[in-house]
Coordinates of C-alpha atoms in Angstrom, one line a residue:
M1 CA -117.1 -13.8 -1.1
T2 CA -118.6 -17.0 -3.1
V3 CA -117.9 -18.3 -6.1
A4 CA -121.8 -19.3 -7.0
D5 CA -123.9 -15.9 -5.6
S6 CA -126.2 -18.4 -4.7
P7 CA -125.2 -21.0 -2.6
A8 CA -128.6 -22.1 -1.2
D9 CA -128.5 -23.6 -4.7
P10 CA -125.6 -25.0 -6.1
T11 CA -126.7 -25.5 -9.5
A12 CA -127.9 -21.8 -9.4
G13 CA -125.9 -19.2 -11.5
S14 CA -123.3 -19.7 -14.2
T15 CA -121.5 -23.2 -13.6
A16 CA -119.2 -22.5 -15.8
G17 CA -118.3 -18.8 -14.1
S18 CA -117.7 -20.6 -11.4
E19 CA -115.2 -22.9 -12.7
A20 CA -113.5 -20.0 -14.3
A21 CA -112.9 -18.5 -11.0
V22 CA -111.7 -22.2 -9.6
E23 CA -109.1 -22.0 -12.6
R24 CA -107.8 -18.6 -11.9
I25 CA -107.2 -18.9 -8.0
Y26 CA -105.3 -22.6 -9.4
R27 CA -103.3 -21.3 -11.7
A28 CA -102.0 -18.4 -9.7
E29 CA -101.2 -20.6 -7.1
Y30 CA -100.1 -23.9 -9.1
G31 CA -96.5 -23.3 -9.1
R32 CA -96.6 -22.9 -5.0
I33 CA -98.2 -26.0 -4.3
V34 CA -96.3 -28.2 -6.9
A35 CA -93.2 -27.0 -5.5
S36 CA -94.5 -27.4 -1.6
L37 CA -95.3 -30.9 -2.7
V38 CA -91.8 -31.9 -4.4
R39 CA -90.2 -31.1 -1.5
R40 CA -92.3 -33.0 0.6
F41 CA -93.0 -36.1 -1.6
G42 CA -89.8 -36.0 -3.7
D43 CA -91.7 -37.2 -6.5
I44 CA -92.8 -35.0 -9.1
D45 CA -95.4 -36.6 -10.8
I46 CA -97.2 -37.2 -7.6
A47 CA -96.8 -33.7 -7.1
E48 CA -99.0 -32.8 -10.3
D49 CA -101.4 -35.2 -9.8
A50 CA -102.5 -34.6 -6.2
A51 CA -102.5 -30.7 -7.8
A52 CA -104.9 -31.8 -10.4
E53 CA -107.0 -33.9 -8.0
A54 CA -106.9 -30.7 -5.7
L55 CA -108.3 -28.7 -8.3
L56 CA -111.2 -31.1 -9.2
S57 CA -111.9 -31.0 -5.4
A58 CA -112.0 -27.2 -5.8
V59 CA -114.5 -27.3 -8.5
E60 CA -117.0 -29.3 -6.8
K61 CA -116.9 -28.0 -3.3
W62 CA -116.2 -24.5 -4.1
P63 CA -119.5 -23.6 -5.7
V64 CA -121.9 -25.1 -3.3
D65 CA -119.5 -24.0 0.4
G66 CA -117.7 -20.8 -1.2
V67 CA -114.4 -20.1 -1.8
P68 CA -112.3 -20.3 1.3
P69 CA -110.4 -17.5 3.2
N70 CA -107.3 -18.8 2.5
P71 CA -108.0 -20.7 -1.4
G72 CA -104.2 -21.5 -2.0
G73 CA -103.6 -22.8 1.4
W74 CA -106.7 -24.9 1.3
L75 CA -105.8 -26.1 -2.1
T76 CA -102.3 -27.4 -0.7
T77 CA -103.4 -28.9 2.0
T78 CA -106.2 -31.1 -0.4
A79 CA -103.2 -31.7 -2.6
G80 CA -101.1 -33.0 0.1
N81 CA -103.5 -35.3 1.5
R82 CA -104.6 -36.6 -1.8
A83 CA -100.7 -37.4 -2.1
I84 CA -101.2 -39.6 1.4
D85 CA -103.7 -41.4 -0.3
R86 CA -102.0 -42.5 -3.0
L87 CA -98.9 -43.0 -1.3
R88 CA -100.6 -45.6 1.3
R89 CA -102.8 -47.0 -1.4
E90 CA -98.9 -48.1 -2.4
S91 CA -98.2 -49.3 0.8
H92 CA -96.5 -52.3 -0.4
R93 CA -93.7 -50.3 -1.4
D94 CA -92.1 -49.6 1.8
A95 CA -90.0 -46.4 1.1
K96 CA -93.5 -44.7 -0.1
H97 CA -95.3 -45.8 2.8
Q98 CA -92.9 -44.2 5.1
A99 CA -92.8 -41.3 3.1
A100 CA -96.8 -40.9 3.2
F101 CA -96.7 -40.1 7.1
V102 CA -93.7 -37.3 6.7
I103 CA -96.4 -34.9 8.1
H104 CA -96.1 -36.9 11.4
D105 CA -92.2 -36.7 11.1
D106 CA -90.2 -34.9 14.1
T107 CA -86.7 -35.6 12.4
P108 CA -85.4 -32.5 11.3
H109 CA -85.4 -32.0 7.7
E110 CA -82.3 -31.9 5.7
P111 CA -80.7 -28.1 5.0
T112 CA -82.3 -27.2 1.8
G113 CA -79.2 -24.8 0.7
I114 CA -78.8 -20.6 0.7
V115 CA -82.5 -20.3 -1.0
E116 CA -85.5 -20.8 1.5
D117 CA -88.3 -20.5 -1.3
D118 CA -89.5 -23.9 -2.2
R119 CA -90.3 -22.0 -5.6
L120 CA -86.8 -21.0 -6.8
R121 CA -85.5 -24.6 -4.9
L122 CA -87.7 -26.2 -7.9
I123 CA -86.1 -23.9 -10.4
F124 CA -82.8 -25.1 -9.5
T125 CA -83.6 -28.7 -9.3
C126 CA -85.2 -27.9 -13.3
C127 CA -82.4 -26.5 -14.3
H128 CA -79.7 -29.2 -13.4
P129 CA -77.0 -29.3 -16.0
A130 CA -78.0 -33.3 -16.3
L131 CA -80.8 -31.7 -18.6
A132 CA -80.9 -30.5 -21.8
P133 CA -81.4 -26.2 -22.0
E134 CA -84.6 -26.6 -23.7
A135 CA -85.7 -29.1 -21.5
R136 CA -84.7 -27.0 -18.2
V137 CA -86.9 -24.2 -19.3
A138 CA -89.9 -26.2 -20.5
L139 CA -90.1 -28.3 -17.4
T140 CA -90.1 -25.6 -15.1
L141 CA -92.4 -23.5 -16.9
R142 CA -95.2 -26.3 -16.7
L143 CA -94.3 -26.9 -12.9
L144 CA -93.7 -23.2 -11.9
G145 CA -95.7 -21.3 -14.1
G146 CA -98.8 -23.7 -14.7
L147 CA -98.5 -23.3 -18.4
T148 CA -100.2 -26.2 -20.5
V149 CA -98.5 -27.6 -22.8
A150 CA -99.8 -26.1 -25.9
E151 CA -98.9 -22.5 -24.0
I152 CA -95.1 -23.5 -23.7
A153 CA -95.4 -25.1 -27.3
Q154 CA -96.2 -22.0 -28.7
A155 CA -93.5 -19.9 -26.8
F156 CA -90.8 -22.1 -28.4
L157 CA -92.1 -22.3 -31.9
V158 CA -92.4 -26.2 -31.8
P159 CA -95.0 -28.7 -32.3
E160 CA -97.5 -29.9 -29.0
T161 CA -96.3 -33.2 -29.2
T162 CA -92.6 -32.6 -29.0
M163 CA -93.1 -30.3 -26.1
A164 CA -95.3 -33.0 -24.3
Q165 CA -92.5 -35.7 -25.3
R166 CA -89.5 -33.4 -24.1
I167 CA -90.8 -32.5 -20.6
T168 CA -92.2 -36.4 -20.2
R169 CA -88.0 -37.0 -21.0
A170 CA -87.1 -34.7 -18.5
K171 CA -88.9 -35.3 -15.7
K172 CA -87.5 -39.1 -16.3
K173 CA -84.2 -38.2 -16.5
I174 CA -84.9 -36.2 -13.2
S175 CA -86.2 -39.1 -11.3
V176 CA -83.6 -41.7 -13.6
A177 CA -80.4 -39.7 -12.2
K178 CA -81.7 -38.9 -8.7
I179 CA -81.7 -34.9 -9.1
P180 CA -81.8 -33.5 -5.8
Y181 CA -84.2 -31.0 -4.5
R182 CA -82.0 -27.9 -3.5
V183 CA -80.1 -25.2 -5.1
P184 CA -76.2 -25.8 -5.9
S185 CA -73.7 -24.6 -3.5
A186 CA -72.7 -21.0 -3.1
E187 CA -69.7 -21.9 -5.1
D188 CA -71.7 -22.8 -8.2
L189 CA -74.9 -21.0 -7.8
A190 CA -73.9 -17.8 -9.9
Q191 CA -72.5 -20.5 -13.2
R192 CA -76.2 -22.3 -12.8
V193 CA -78.2 -19.0 -12.5
N194 CA -78.4 -18.4 -16.5
G195 CA -80.7 -21.0 -16.7
V196 CA -82.9 -20.0 -13.9
L197 CA -82.7 -16.7 -15.3
A198 CA -84.4 -17.9 -18.9
V199 CA -87.3 -19.6 -17.0
I200 CA -88.0 -16.5 -14.8
Y201 CA -88.0 -14.3 -18.3
L202 CA -90.0 -16.7 -20.5
V203 CA -92.5 -17.0 -17.8
Y204 CA -93.0 -13.5 -17.5
N205 CA -93.2 -13.1 -21.0
E206 CA -96.2 -15.5 -21.0
G207 CA -97.7 -13.0 -18.8
Y208 CA -97.4 -10.2 -20.6
L209 CA -99.0 -11.6 -23.6
S210 CA -100.6 -14.4 -23.1
S211 CA -100.3 -16.7 -26.1
S212 CA -103.7 -19.1 -24.9
A213 CA -106.9 -18.0 -26.1
D214 CA -108.3 -19.7 -23.0
A215 CA -106.3 -16.9 -20.9
S216 CA -106.9 -13.3 -20.5
P217 CA -104.8 -11.6 -22.8
I218 CA -102.2 -10.1 -20.0
R219 CA -101.9 -12.7 -16.8
D220 CA -101.3 -10.8 -14.0
E221 CA -100.6 -13.8 -11.8
L222 CA -97.4 -15.0 -14.0
T223 CA -95.8 -11.4 -14.3
G224 CA -96.2 -11.0 -10.8
E225 CA -94.9 -14.2 -10.2
A226 CA -91.8 -13.8 -12.2
I227 CA -90.7 -10.6 -10.5
R228 CA -91.5 -11.5 -7.4
L229 CA -88.8 -15.0 -8.1
A230 CA -86.6 -12.4 -9.7
R231 CA -86.1 -9.6 -6.7
I232 CA -85.6 -13.3 -4.5
L233 CA -82.9 -13.9 -6.7
H234 CA -81.3 -10.5 -7.0
A235 CA -81.5 -10.5 -3.1
L236 CA -79.2 -13.2 -3.4
L237 CA -77.2 -12.8 -6.0
P238 CA -77.3 -8.5 -6.2
E239 CA -73.4 -8.9 -7.7
V240 CA -74.5 -10.7 -10.8
T241 CA -75.8 -8.2 -13.3
E242 CA -77.5 -9.9 -15.6
V243 CA -79.7 -10.9 -12.6
T244 CA -80.0 -7.2 -12.2
G245 CA -80.7 -6.5 -15.9
L246 CA -83.6 -9.3 -15.6
L247 CA -85.8 -7.7 -12.8
A248 CA -84.7 -3.8 -14.5
L249 CA -86.4 -5.5 -17.6
M250 CA -89.3 -6.9 -16.2
L251 CA -90.0 -3.9 -13.9
L252 CA -89.9 -1.2 -17.0
S253 CA -92.4 -3.7 -19.1
E254 CA -94.5 -4.1 -16.2
A255 CA -94.8 -0.4 -15.8
R256 CA -96.5 0.4 -19.2
R257 CA -99.2 -2.8 -18.4
P258 CA -102.1 -0.6 -17.4
M259 CA -101.8 1.1 -20.7
R260 CA -101.1 -1.8 -22.9
V261 CA -104.8 -2.9 -23.3
A262 CA -108.0 -0.5 -23.6
D263 CA -111.5 -1.6 -24.4
G264 CA -110.0 -5.3 -25.0
E265 CA -108.1 -4.2 -27.8
L266 CA -103.8 -4.3 -27.3
V267 CA -102.5 -0.8 -27.8
P268 CA -98.7 -1.1 -29.1
L269 CA -96.3 0.8 -27.3
H270 CA -96.2 4.5 -29.4
E271 CA -100.1 4.5 -28.9
Q272 CA -99.9 3.8 -25.1
D273 CA -101.2 7.0 -22.3
R274 CA -97.9 7.4 -21.1
G275 CA -99.5 9.3 -18.3
G276 CA -100.6 5.8 -17.3
W277 CA -97.0 4.4 -16.4
D278 CA -96.4 3.1 -13.2
R279 CA -93.7 6.3 -12.2
A280 CA -92.7 4.3 -9.4
L281 CA -91.8 1.1 -11.5
I282 CA -89.9 2.8 -14.1
E283 CA -87.6 5.1 -11.2
E284 CA -86.6 1.6 -9.7
G285 CA -86.2 0.2 -13.1
H286 CA -84.1 3.2 -14.3
A287 CA -81.9 2.6 -11.1
L288 CA -81.3 -0.6 -11.3
V289 CA -80.3 0.3 -15.1
R290 CA -77.5 2.7 -13.4
E291 CA -76.4 -0.2 -10.9
C292 CA -75.6 -2.5 -13.9
L293 CA -73.5 0.2 -15.4
A294 CA -71.9 1.1 -12.0
L295 CA -71.0 -2.2 -11.7
R296 CA -69.8 -2.4 -15.4
A297 CA -67.6 0.7 -14.2
T298 CA -65.7 -1.0 -11.6
G299 CA -64.8 -4.1 -13.7
G300 CA -67.5 -5.7 -14.2
P301 CA -68.9 -8.1 -17.2
A302 CA -69.7 -6.7 -20.6
P303 CA -73.6 -6.6 -20.7
G304 CA -75.5 -9.0 -21.2
Q305 CA -78.9 -9.7 -22.9
Y306 CA -80.9 -8.8 -19.8
Q307 CA -79.0 -5.6 -19.5
L308 CA -78.9 -4.9 -22.5
L309 CA -82.7 -5.4 -23.2
A310 CA -83.2 -3.8 -19.9
A311 CA -81.2 -0.2 -20.9
I312 CA -83.6 -0.5 -24.6
N313 CA -86.6 -0.1 -22.2
A314 CA -84.8 2.4 -20.2
V315 CA -84.6 4.5 -23.4
H316 CA -88.1 3.8 -24.3
T317 CA -89.6 4.8 -20.8
D318 CA -87.1 8.2 -20.7
A319 CA -89.4 9.7 -23.5
A320 CA -92.1 11.8 -22.5
V321 CA -93.8 10.9 -25.7
A322 CA -93.2 8.8 -28.5
S323 CA -91.5 10.9 -30.7
D324 CA -89.0 11.8 -28.2
T325 CA -87.4 8.1 -28.3
D326 CA -83.9 8.3 -28.9
W327 CA -84.1 5.7 -32.0
A328 CA -80.1 6.2 -32.9
Q329 CA -79.4 4.3 -29.3
V330 CA -82.2 2.0 -30.0
A331 CA -80.8 0.6 -33.0
A332 CA -77.2 0.4 -31.3
L333 CA -78.3 -1.3 -28.6
Y334 CA -80.2 -3.6 -30.5
G335 CA -76.7 -3.9 -32.7
Q336 CA -74.8 -4.5 -29.4
L337 CA -77.7 -7.0 -28.0
Y338 CA -77.0 -9.0 -31.9
A339 CA -73.5 -9.6 -31.1
V340 CA -74.6 -11.4 -27.9
V341 CA -77.8 -13.0 -29.2
P342 CA -77.3 -13.4 -32.5
S343 CA -81.2 -14.2 -33.5
P344 CA -83.7 -13.5 -36.2
I345 CA -86.0 -11.9 -33.2
V346 CA -83.0 -9.1 -32.4
A347 CA -82.9 -8.8 -36.0
L348 CA -86.4 -7.8 -36.4
N349 CA -86.7 -5.7 -33.6
R350 CA -83.5 -3.7 -34.8
A351 CA -85.3 -3.4 -38.3
V352 CA -88.6 -1.7 -36.1
A353 CA -85.7 0.7 -35.2
I354 CA -84.4 1.5 -38.3
A355 CA -87.7 2.1 -39.4
E356 CA -87.8 5.5 -37.6
L357 CA -84.2 6.1 -38.3
D358 CA -83.5 5.2 -42.2
G359 CA -87.3 4.5 -43.3
P360 CA -89.6 1.7 -43.9
E361 CA -88.1 0.7 -47.5
V362 CA -84.8 -0.3 -45.7
A363 CA -86.3 -1.3 -42.7
L364 CA -88.2 -4.0 -45.0
A365 CA -85.4 -5.3 -47.0
Q366 CA -83.6 -6.2 -44.0
V367 CA -87.0 -7.8 -42.7
D368 CA -87.3 -9.5 -45.7
R369 CA -84.3 -11.5 -45.7
L370 CA -84.6 -13.0 -42.5
P371 CA -86.4 -16.8 -42.9
D372 CA -83.5 -17.1 -45.6
V373 CA -81.0 -16.8 -42.4
Q374 CA -83.8 -18.9 -40.0
P375 CA -86.8 -20.5 -41.9
S376 CA -88.8 -20.7 -38.9
I377 CA -89.3 -16.7 -38.4
A378 CA -92.2 -17.2 -40.7
S379 CA -94.3 -19.2 -38.2
Y380 CA -93.3 -16.0 -35.7
H381 CA -96.3 -13.7 -35.6
P382 CA -94.7 -10.3 -34.9
W383 CA -92.2 -11.2 -38.3
H384 CA -95.6 -11.1 -40.4
V385 CA -97.3 -7.9 -38.2
T386 CA -93.6 -5.9 -38.6
R387 CA -94.1 -6.6 -42.9
A388 CA -97.5 -5.3 -42.5
D389 CA -96.7 -2.2 -41.1
L390 CA -93.8 -1.6 -43.3
L391 CA -95.7 -2.7 -46.1
R392 CA -98.7 0.0 -45.1
R393 CA -96.3 2.5 -44.4
L394 CA -95.1 2.1 -48.3
G395 CA -98.5 2.6 -49.3
R396 CA -98.6 -1.5 -50.8
S397 CA -102.2 -2.4 -49.2
A398 CA -102.6 -5.6 -51.1
E399 CA -99.2 -7.0 -49.8
S400 CA -99.6 -5.6 -46.5
R401 CA -103.5 -7.1 -46.0
A402 CA -101.7 -9.6 -46.9
A403 CA -99.1 -10.2 -43.9
Y404 CA -101.9 -8.7 -41.8
D405 CA -103.7 -12.5 -42.7
A406 CA -100.5 -14.2 -42.4
A407 CA -100.1 -12.9 -38.4
L408 CA -103.6 -13.6 -37.8
E409 CA -103.9 -16.9 -38.5
L410 CA -101.2 -17.5 -35.8
I411 CA -102.4 -15.2 -33.1
D412 CA -104.8 -16.7 -30.5
N413 CA -104.9 -13.8 -27.8
D414 CA -107.9 -12.1 -28.6
A415 CA -107.1 -8.3 -27.4
E416 CA -104.0 -8.6 -29.8
R417 CA -106.1 -10.1 -32.7
A418 CA -108.5 -7.2 -31.9
Y419 CA -105.8 -4.7 -32.4
L420 CA -104.2 -6.2 -35.9
T421 CA -108.1 -6.7 -37.0
R422 CA -108.8 -2.9 -36.9
R423 CA -105.7 -2.1 -38.3
R424 CA -106.5 -4.1 -41.6
G425 CA -109.2 -2.6 -41.9
Q426 CA -107.8 0.7 -42.2
L427 CA -105.9 -0.5 -44.7
A428 CA -107.0 1.8 -48.6

């Protein structure tokens, strides 16, 4: 299989299509490439620059020569060679010069800890307590998920320039503080895991519904990577219920993914064909939720946010049809979640459940009060979408149309835009 269909003529076919194919492979492999280079060379900037140079080389060569049998391995090898070339050019720096020949060094490497996966080691490095919490998540999304600065800024609801500065400062802190590339000791691992879970979940969310107009509406490489990392973490820490809860949450969400987009349009939960959901993932997710319950029954800690979100998803996936959803239980679980994470986004989701129990007017009153608590919620497009739907159900079409317009201004995802545009067009 080649990127270009006519290898005899390098200019034939769609250059844009060829570059898009290379880009897809690169984004899927980015985290693995960077993590491998950081382990090998101990420098984040060198790793990122070398990975970028490997991409440029792939864009030049693959449309002509074809995609190699192991594109990830090709990119990693090419990036490693580029890093060595750079270090050789800086040979006046003795330490760097020696590092350039690490590929020929037969000296046993220093033990890297109980986690034997490069990407998880890099996550723990980026989630070091010396870094601010928001910097930990942002840096790991950049290095492991391959997200652009713009995509990360969207996830955090901050300007792109702010996020760029945050990531730059975080990398400098790692260098200046000489934060090691290894996982913490077994005694400290559990204390450091919360930052890792936050990173994994944000990577999954970006894949579950992409915030970028330049990416697919659903990015399988990100959701798959997040689940893979969560499985490894669960195998390492089976007694940490929040790890189990996060894995359950992502599996139950992933089970619905095949039915979430149809004909280029997002399909909301209550409209999805539940017969197309992945029953194996649902059964596995439900089993993990029961595992959390069993651990708590034997004196485990109170449920955290990921366990509660997993329980909410278990209620949704337990209903054969949307009308069978136990909305009272959903609302109660969101109430527990708000006690753990008192955010306006949790309150917004609880209001959706309240609308099913007490009607849209009661829910709308709760939704309209949220900006008084957290003004930034007004830049969160689901808030406008929720208002638009509640106003539509109340017959207030003009106000609903204005809310849809506000939401559409904040959305780059084509599938979600198509759905909201159709809903807006259905207003009286």
